[in-house]
Short mmCIF file of C-alpha atoms and ligand atoms in Angstrom, two decimals:
data_model
loop_
_atom_site.label_atom_id
_atom_site.label_comp_id
_atom_site.label_asym_id
_atom_site.label_seq_id
_atom_site.Cartn_x
_atom_site.Cartn_y
_atom_site.Cartn_z
CA MET A 1 115.51 107.18 117.49
CA ASN A 2 112.57 108.98 116.08
CA ILE A 3 110.33 106.43 114.36
CA LEU A 4 107.15 106.81 112.37
CA ILE A 5 104.77 103.98 112.40
CA ILE A 6 102.32 103.48 109.56
CA GLY A 7 99.25 101.32 110.21
CA ALA A 8 99.68 102.15 113.86
CA THR A 9 95.93 101.41 114.73
CA GLY A 10 96.28 97.96 113.35
CA LYS A 11 97.16 94.84 115.09
CA THR A 12 100.76 94.70 114.00
CA GLY A 13 100.99 98.48 114.29
CA ARG A 14 100.06 98.28 117.99
CA GLN A 15 102.75 95.75 118.60
CA LEU A 16 105.28 98.10 116.86
CA ILE A 17 104.32 100.94 119.14
CA LYS A 18 104.70 98.65 122.21
CA GLU A 19 107.95 97.33 121.03
CA GLY A 20 109.33 100.73 120.17
CA LEU A 21 108.29 102.43 123.38
CA GLU A 22 109.81 99.57 125.47
CA ALA A 23 113.02 100.12 123.60
CA GLY A 24 112.98 103.77 124.50
CA HIS A 25 112.40 105.16 121.10
CA SER A 26 110.40 108.24 120.34
CA ILE A 27 107.40 107.01 118.39
CA THR A 28 105.06 108.96 116.05
CA ALA A 29 101.92 107.06 115.08
CA LEU A 30 100.27 107.92 111.76
CA VAL A 31 96.58 107.30 112.18
CA ARG A 32 93.48 108.03 110.07
CA ASN A 33 91.28 108.20 113.25
CA PRO A 34 92.96 109.31 116.45
CA CYS A 35 90.03 108.03 118.50
CA LYS A 36 91.15 104.47 117.56
CA LEU A 37 94.37 104.88 119.60
CA ASN A 38 93.81 105.33 123.29
CA GLU A 39 97.46 104.74 124.28
CA GLN A 40 99.13 107.46 126.09
CA HIS A 41 103.00 107.68 126.70
CA PRO A 42 105.41 110.56 126.94
CA ASN A 43 107.33 109.26 124.00
CA LEU A 44 104.27 108.72 121.88
CA GLN A 45 102.98 111.30 119.44
CA ILE A 46 99.84 110.77 117.37
CA VAL A 47 99.48 112.47 114.05
CA LYS A 48 96.42 112.36 111.87
CA GLY A 49 97.09 111.29 108.34
CA ASP A 50 96.27 108.96 105.40
CA VAL A 51 98.85 107.48 103.20
CA LEU A 52 96.55 108.03 100.23
CA ASP A 53 96.73 111.77 101.01
CA LEU A 54 100.28 112.92 100.11
CA ALA A 55 99.95 116.29 101.83
CA SER A 56 98.92 114.62 105.09
CA LEU A 57 102.26 112.94 105.28
CA GLN A 58 104.28 116.17 105.30
CA GLU A 59 103.64 116.71 109.07
CA ALA A 60 104.62 113.25 110.15
CA ILE A 61 107.74 112.41 108.03
CA PRO A 62 110.22 115.23 108.47
CA ASN A 63 112.63 114.71 111.42
CA GLN A 64 112.10 110.83 111.62
CA ASP A 65 115.08 108.55 111.61
CA ALA A 66 113.07 105.69 110.19
CA VAL A 67 109.65 104.60 108.95
CA LEU A 68 108.08 101.29 109.94
CA CYS A 69 105.10 100.30 107.80
CA ALA A 70 102.38 97.77 108.77
CA LEU A 71 99.88 99.15 106.23
CA GLY A 72 97.01 96.72 105.45
CA HIS A 73 93.21 96.59 104.85
CA LYS A 74 90.54 94.07 104.27
CA ARG A 75 88.95 95.13 100.94
CA PHE A 76 90.20 91.94 99.43
CA PHE A 77 87.58 91.53 96.62
CA ILE A 78 88.09 95.11 95.21
CA LYS A 79 90.89 95.95 92.82
CA THR A 80 92.61 98.62 94.98
CA LYS A 81 95.97 100.24 94.93
CA ILE A 82 95.99 101.20 98.64
CA LEU A 83 99.17 99.47 99.46
CA SER A 84 101.24 100.46 96.37
CA LYS A 85 99.72 104.02 96.09
CA GLY A 86 100.22 104.64 99.83
CA THR A 87 103.78 103.30 99.64
CA ALA A 88 104.47 105.49 96.66
CA ASN A 89 103.52 108.40 98.74
CA LEU A 90 105.55 107.44 101.60
CA ILE A 91 108.57 106.91 99.37
CA GLN A 92 108.06 110.25 97.67
CA THR A 93 107.68 112.15 101.02
CA MET A 94 110.64 110.33 102.67
CA THR A 95 112.93 111.10 99.64
CA LYS A 96 111.89 114.75 99.85
CA TYR A 97 112.72 115.16 103.42
CA GLY A 98 115.80 112.84 103.42
CA VAL A 99 114.36 110.18 105.69
CA ARG A 100 116.05 107.03 104.40
CA ARG A 101 115.38 104.00 106.53
CA PHE A 102 112.22 102.28 105.54
CA ILE A 103 111.13 98.81 106.90
CA CYS A 104 107.90 97.50 105.39
CA ILE A 105 105.80 94.38 105.99
CA THR A 106 104.49 92.58 102.89
CA ALA A 107 104.06 88.71 103.12
CA LEU A 108 105.52 85.46 102.09
CA GLY A 109 104.12 84.43 98.69
CA ILE A 110 104.85 87.70 97.02
CA ASN A 111 107.14 87.99 93.88
CA ASP A 112 110.22 85.83 94.34
CA SER A 113 108.79 84.19 97.55
CA ARG A 114 105.94 82.83 95.35
CA TYR A 115 104.47 79.57 96.67
CA ARG A 116 106.31 79.87 99.90
CA LEU A 117 103.12 80.46 101.98
CA GLY A 118 102.14 76.86 101.55
CA LEU A 119 99.92 74.82 99.29
CA TYR A 120 96.70 76.00 100.74
CA TYR A 121 97.48 79.67 100.09
CA THR A 122 98.96 78.82 96.68
CA LEU A 123 95.99 76.96 95.35
CA PHE A 124 93.07 78.55 97.26
CA THR A 125 93.62 81.62 99.34
CA ILE A 126 95.85 83.71 96.99
CA PRO A 127 93.95 82.96 93.69
CA PHE A 128 90.39 83.16 95.22
CA ILE A 129 90.58 85.61 98.12
CA LEU A 130 93.84 87.58 98.03
CA TYR A 131 94.29 87.93 94.33
CA PHE A 132 94.00 91.75 94.07
CA TYR A 133 95.56 92.27 97.45
CA PHE A 134 98.65 90.31 96.41
CA LYS A 135 98.84 92.00 93.15
CA ASP A 136 98.92 95.34 94.99
CA LYS A 137 101.43 93.98 97.50
CA SER A 138 103.74 92.88 94.60
CA LEU A 139 103.65 96.26 93.15
CA GLN A 140 104.33 97.69 96.62
CA GLU A 141 107.52 95.62 96.85
CA LYS A 142 108.61 96.54 93.40
CA LEU A 143 108.27 100.33 94.27
CA ILE A 144 110.26 99.92 97.47
CA GLU A 145 113.07 97.97 95.60
CA LYS A 146 113.17 100.69 92.99
CA SER A 147 113.39 103.50 95.62
CA ASN A 148 116.60 105.19 96.78
CA LEU A 149 115.74 104.46 100.38
CA ASP A 150 117.53 102.16 102.77
CA TRP A 151 114.88 99.56 102.74
CA THR A 152 114.12 96.21 104.10
CA ILE A 153 111.01 94.24 103.23
CA ILE A 154 109.72 91.97 105.85
CA ARG A 155 107.68 88.87 104.65
CA PRO A 156 105.83 87.19 107.55
CA GLY A 157 104.09 83.83 107.32
CA GLN A 158 100.49 83.64 108.38
CA PHE A 159 99.69 85.58 111.52
CA ILE A 160 98.43 83.89 114.61
CA PRO A 161 97.44 85.53 117.96
CA GLY A 162 99.91 85.24 120.64
CA LYS A 163 102.67 86.88 122.58
CA LYS A 164 106.22 87.60 121.58
CA ARG A 165 108.44 84.56 121.95
CA GLY A 166 111.66 86.31 120.71
CA LYS A 167 112.52 82.96 119.02
CA TYR A 168 111.82 82.59 115.41
CA LYS A 169 113.36 81.75 112.02
CA HIS A 170 114.27 84.48 109.47
CA GLY A 171 115.98 84.30 106.24
CA LEU A 172 115.85 84.79 102.50
CA LYS A 173 114.58 81.30 101.86
CA GLU A 174 112.15 81.21 104.73
CA GLY A 175 108.61 79.62 104.26
CA HIS A 176 107.47 76.35 102.84
CA TYR A 177 105.96 75.07 99.61
CA ILE A 178 103.51 72.76 101.25
CA LEU A 179 103.02 73.98 104.83
CA THR A 180 101.83 77.29 105.93
CA LYS A 181 104.30 78.51 108.38
CA LEU A 182 103.10 80.83 111.14
CA ILE A 183 104.30 83.80 113.20
CA THR A 184 102.71 86.17 115.79
CA ARG A 185 102.52 89.90 115.08
CA ALA A 186 104.47 90.55 118.32
CA ASP A 187 107.43 88.62 116.99
CA VAL A 188 107.26 90.47 113.72
CA ALA A 189 107.31 93.74 115.52
CA HIS A 190 110.40 92.37 117.53
CA PHE A 191 112.12 91.37 114.29
CA MET A 192 111.46 94.81 112.70
CA PHE A 193 113.11 96.56 115.56
CA LYS A 194 116.08 94.07 115.50
CA GLU A 195 116.41 94.95 111.75
CA LEU A 196 116.30 98.66 112.61
CA ALA A 197 119.11 98.10 115.11
CA ASP A 198 121.49 95.89 112.99
CA SER A 199 120.43 96.36 109.39
CA ALA A 200 121.22 92.72 108.79
CA TYR A 201 118.90 92.61 105.86
CA LEU A 202 119.48 95.99 104.11
CA TYR A 203 118.06 95.94 100.57
CA GLN A 204 116.68 92.42 101.12
CA LYS A 205 113.46 90.61 101.78
CA PRO A 206 113.66 88.19 104.57
CA GLY A 207 110.86 85.87 105.59
CA ILE A 208 109.97 85.25 109.22
CA THR A 209 108.17 82.31 110.67
CA TYR A 210 108.30 79.84 113.45
N1 NAP B 301 97.12 88.24 108.34
C1 NAP B 301 98.08 87.59 107.97
O1 NAP B 301 98.24 86.39 108.14
C2 NAP B 301 99.37 88.35 107.31
C3 NAP B 301 100.42 87.56 106.98
C4 NAP B 301 101.53 88.30 106.42
C5 NAP B 301 101.54 89.62 106.22
N2 NAP B 301 100.40 90.30 106.65
C6 NAP B 301 100.46 91.69 106.31
O2 NAP B 301 100.82 92.43 107.46
C7 NAP B 301 100.39 93.76 107.45
C8 NAP B 301 99.70 94.17 108.81
O3 NAP B 301 98.63 93.30 109.02
P1 NAP B 301 97.57 93.62 110.26
O4 NAP B 301 96.81 92.48 110.35
O5 NAP B 301 98.35 94.12 111.44
O6 NAP B 301 96.80 94.81 109.53
P2 NAP B 301 95.51 95.49 110.10
O7 NAP B 301 95.18 95.20 111.59
O8 NAP B 301 94.39 95.43 109.10
O9 NAP B 301 95.97 97.08 110.17
C9 NAP B 301 96.23 97.85 108.95
C10 NAP B 301 96.51 99.16 109.34
O10 NAP B 301 96.64 99.97 108.14
C11 NAP B 301 95.89 101.27 108.27
N3 NAP B 301 95.48 101.82 107.07
C12 NAP B 301 94.69 101.21 106.09
N4 NAP B 301 94.52 102.25 105.12
C13 NAP B 301 95.18 103.24 105.46
C14 NAP B 301 95.51 104.51 104.90
N5 NAP B 301 94.87 104.87 103.70
N6 NAP B 301 96.22 105.49 105.47
C15 NAP B 301 96.82 105.15 106.67
N7 NAP B 301 96.64 103.95 107.27
C16 NAP B 301 95.83 103.08 106.69
C17 NAP B 301 94.74 100.83 109.17
O11 NAP B 301 94.19 101.91 109.69
P3 NAP B 301 92.53 101.99 110.19
O12 NAP B 301 92.60 101.44 111.63
O13 NAP B 301 92.31 103.49 109.96
O14 NAP B 301 91.78 101.17 109.27
C18 NAP B 301 95.43 99.96 110.21
O15 NAP B 301 96.04 100.72 111.15
C19 NAP B 301 99.35 93.82 106.28
O16 NAP B 301 100.00 94.33 105.10
C20 NAP B 301 99.12 92.36 106.02
O17 NAP B 301 98.66 92.11 104.75
C21 NAP B 301 99.34 89.64 107.22
#
């Protein structure tokens, strides 16, 4: 398949590239700064673009079979709309070019998974550190749900460094109200490609943790 990866220079995005190339897909990586991605592979194409710049998406999106999104940033203490605005631009461009399959990472703790990132996140991290970020992620999910795309929202637990284990839990009730459940980015990438292959969670928002 032809697959576009958003957030390709990020930690999860790089795992998505690796997983996609290993599976034999033709990967396009959307990057703001091509110098950040040194990887070379005959099936990897790098396209410069910014999700906040609608026009820059026009080159990358046509002819894709699916878009996998690992967009993120660290401007936690500023009220930004990077995730929601960027996703709105992706939805608009995908709709325009008839690219329907969209698999996007948000997080456990958002919207109807509220409180399921554990007590520490519920009482401290989300209200005091991730408040604006999670508001934006909440809006991001709502835009995806309202779209006419064939979407799946992937809600990971807290990321930990580590390799792909290929063994993890996923489901609509994943997460825990007291404990913070963990997952590696490599296994999230594995799960996203599994979802791409079997569409087991079409129009749903599964969590993924160990
Ligand atoms: N950390 C956790 O425990 C955790 C848990 C659950 C879910 N998540 C979510 O998982 C997602 C991926 O996380 P991560 O740690 O892999 O993220 P990351 O390493 O911070 O990567 C974020 C990616 O988004 C790109 N990006 C930011 N703004 C952009 C823009 N305007 N246009 C195009 N690309 C842009 C970045 O590009 P540049 O390299 O150019 O900046 C980077 O490639 C995030 O949404 C995160 O919130 C994280």
